[in-house]
Amino acid sequence: MRISCPCCGPRDRREFTYYGAADYLNRPALDADASAWDDYLHLRDNPAGETRDLWYHDPCGTWVAVTRDTVTHAVIAAEAVA
Amino acid sequence: MMRYSGFRVFTQGLTGNTGWRAAWRKPAPKPEYDVVIIGGGGHGLATAWYLAKNHGITNVAVLEKGYLGSGNIGRNTTIVRANYFLPGNSEFYSHSLKLWEGLERDLNYNVMHSQRGLINLFHSDGQRDAFVRRGNAMLAQGDDAVLLDREGVRRMLPYLDFGQARFPIYGGLYHPRGGTARHDAVAWGYARAADQRGVDLIENCEVTGIDVENGRVTGVQTTRGMIRAKKVAMVTAGRSGQVAALAGMRLPIESHVLQAFVTEGLKPVIDHVISFGMGHFYISQSDKGGLVFGGDLDFYASYAARGNLPMVEHVMEAGMTLMPMIGRAKVLRSWGGIMDMSPDGSPIIDSTGIEGLYLNCGWNYGGFKAVPASGWALAHLIATGQPHETAARFRLDRFATGHLLDEEGTGSQHNLH
Ligand SMILES: Cc1cc2nc3c(=O)[nH]c(=O)nc-3n(C[C@H](O)[C@H](O)[C@H](O)COP(=O)(O)OP(=O)(O)OC[C@H]3O[C@@H](n4cnc5c(N)ncnc54)[C@H](O)[C@@H]3O)c2cc1C
Ligand SMILES: [Zn+2]
């Protein structure tokens, strides 16, 4: 499996650390109620097929949002998280 | 009903083994059941058996989309142990191990349960302290634990590399009642026993919809037609997210792939189960002689049921670090299973917001040893409406309320447990 780092180009999966679903990008407001935090931290769509998740490219320190297929392991797109 | 016994093996041997019959029926689905269990893995089949045996509920169907045992129940590395630490987990796995110890008689089936002992190695003073604490928790729960120093480990496992500097072996926590069992036999044993009590085991039957009317479950849609049911249990391990979505639920589960490996058959060489947590490696030897071993998740969400090469390399390296002798063995096969990872590493056995609909999932990579106690607890919940005392903390709402059971203390990230 190879992921195209927006900064470094196509790199081996071993250079990346997986964090979790892209849900982590939607951080609730500090005063949001507990259910919003439960949603954010725990609940997942967990699709069999196309998904979007967060990977960290260790050599350059870029957070990358990767669109990929959880059934075939094909990587479809990768973009830097602003 | 045919009982299995040594005598029957003997007489069948003398008569050309012509008298054996199929271990379970292949019934067509009936239009309606009292209880429908979705998923014919270890947990689904055990639930059916304990519903019949403990509660006399036999108008039950287990619906399996493939064949019985095609999921993780037939893919795991068969370790059975009760060495958990947290209240909530401790009593549950303790109960499970006791059920394992009587399982073969209970099911009249040889599941090859072998209490060969499990040794968890440690490599620093801090890790030793943590294992002393865990061992004390195990003793307090009424289970067994023995602290081994370096020489104690060397006496039992002389073939480990005691000279290696990166993770020097300081000792191990020995759990004598831990061991292994033949995984498929566990599925087959529960299946046969449940079938004999009248449970319908329906293979090649995928559930494609869950029918809910006025907040109550009324049945399921399947590839073999609609089946009505008063109660429905979702017991689909790695596929739990998708099955629950059929009922409009979003679960605290992320599915990951875990790989395992087996070598060619060798003469007996590894007598115990050995766990090298620091290296992400564990190993035992099957009764056929193959070395069965594995490591960690591939670490990214996956439904592929096969892994990638980096983890293969990592597991092999860890194995060679711990016991260089295994470098001579040839790997025969490797495979993967879809793991239902929960955010605290502990399972869920609970009712849902929909009346009559139950959920059993979140087994991470430790759900084989849990099969008896999980089936027992889910059957209790379905029959009585109350959680069983050994599984009372496996609630679905614990993530929202903060009552997590984070055995490893790694936080709310699904792949870190
Ligand atoms: C490589 C590996 C090693 C492991 N090692 C260990 C170990 O050493 N010790 C331990 O305790 N645990 C271990 N585990 C974990 C253990 O195997 C699982 O936690 C456990 O088997 C999961 O429960 P199950 O048996 O019910 O799952 P499964 O056998 O996966 O059962 C779920 C069933 O549901 C069916 N299903 C899914 N969707 C549908 C649908 N829509 N309709 C109908 N049926 C459906 C599936 O086909 C499947 O048969 C390991 C797992 C793996 C993959
Ligand atoms: Zn980069």
Coordinates of N, CA and C in Angstrom, one line a residue, chain A residues 1-5 8-16 55 57 64 66-69 72-78, chain B residues 300 308 310:
Chain A
M1 N 0.8 -1.2 0.0 CA 0.0 0.0 0.0 C 0.9 1.2 0.0
R2 N 0.5 2.2 -0.9 CA 1.3 3.4 -1.0 C 0.3 4.6 -0.9
I3 N 0.8 5.6 -0.2 CA 0.0 6.8 -0.1 C 0.8 8.0 -0.7
S4 N 0.1 8.8 -1.4 CA 0.7 10.0 -2.0 C 0.7 11.1 -1.0
C5 N 1.8 11.4 -0.4 CA 1.9 12.5 0.5 C 1.9 13.8 -0.3
C8 N 5.5 15.1 -0.1 CA 6.6 14.2 -0.6 C 6.4 13.3 -1.7
G9 N 5.1 13.2 -2.2 CA 4.8 12.3 -3.3 C 4.5 10.9 -2.7
P10 N 4.4 9.9 -3.7 CA 4.1 8.5 -3.3 C 5.1 7.9 -2.4
R11 N 4.6 7.4 -1.2 CA 5.6 6.8 -0.2 C 5.0 5.6 0.3
D12 N 5.8 4.7 0.8 CA 5.4 3.4 1.4 C 4.6 3.6 2.6
R13 N 3.6 2.8 2.8 CA 2.7 2.8 3.9 C 3.4 2.9 5.3
R14 N 4.6 2.3 5.3 CA 5.3 2.2 6.6 C 5.8 3.6 7.1
E15 N 5.8 4.6 6.2 CA 6.2 5.9 6.6 C 5.1 6.6 7.3
F16 N 3.9 6.1 7.3 CA 2.7 6.8 7.8 C 2.2 6.1 9.1
W55 N -4.0 10.1 8.3 CA -2.7 9.5 8.4 C -1.7 10.6 8.6
H57 N 2.2 11.6 8.1 CA 3.5 11.3 7.4 C 4.6 11.6 8.3
V64 N -2.4 13.9 6.6 CA -3.0 13.6 5.3 C -4.4 13.0 5.5
V66 N -6.9 10.7 3.8 CA -6.8 9.8 2.7 C -8.1 9.2 2.3
T67 N -8.5 9.2 1.1 CA -9.7 8.6 0.6 C -9.3 7.2 0.0
R68 N -9.8 6.1 0.6 CA -9.4 4.8 0.1 C -10.5 3.8 0.3
D69 N -10.2 2.6 -0.2 CA -11.3 1.6 -0.1 C -10.9 0.5 0.9
T72 N -10.6 -3.2 -0.8 CA -9.5 -3.6 -1.7 C -8.2 -3.0 -1.3
H73 N -8.2 -2.1 -0.3 CA -7.0 -1.3 0.1 C -6.5 -0.4 -1.0
A74 N -7.2 -0.1 -2.0 CA -6.8 0.9 -3.0 C -6.9 2.3 -2.4
V75 N -5.8 3.1 -2.7 CA -5.8 4.5 -2.3 C -6.3 5.3 -3.4
I76 N -7.4 6.1 -3.1 CA -8.0 6.9 -4.2 C -7.5 8.3 -4.3
A77 N -7.4 8.9 -3.1 CA -6.9 10.3 -3.1 C -6.3 10.6 -1.7
A78 N -5.4 11.6 -1.7 CA -4.8 12.1 -0.5 C -4.6 13.6 -0.5
Chain B
Y300 N -4.8 -0.1 10.3 CA -5.8 0.8 9.6 C -7.1 0.1 9.3
N308 N -1.3 -6.7 4.9 CA -0.3 -6.3 4.0 C 1.1 -6.8 4.5
P310 N 4.0 -5.2 5.4 CA 4.8 -4.6 6.5 C 4.6 -5.4 7.8

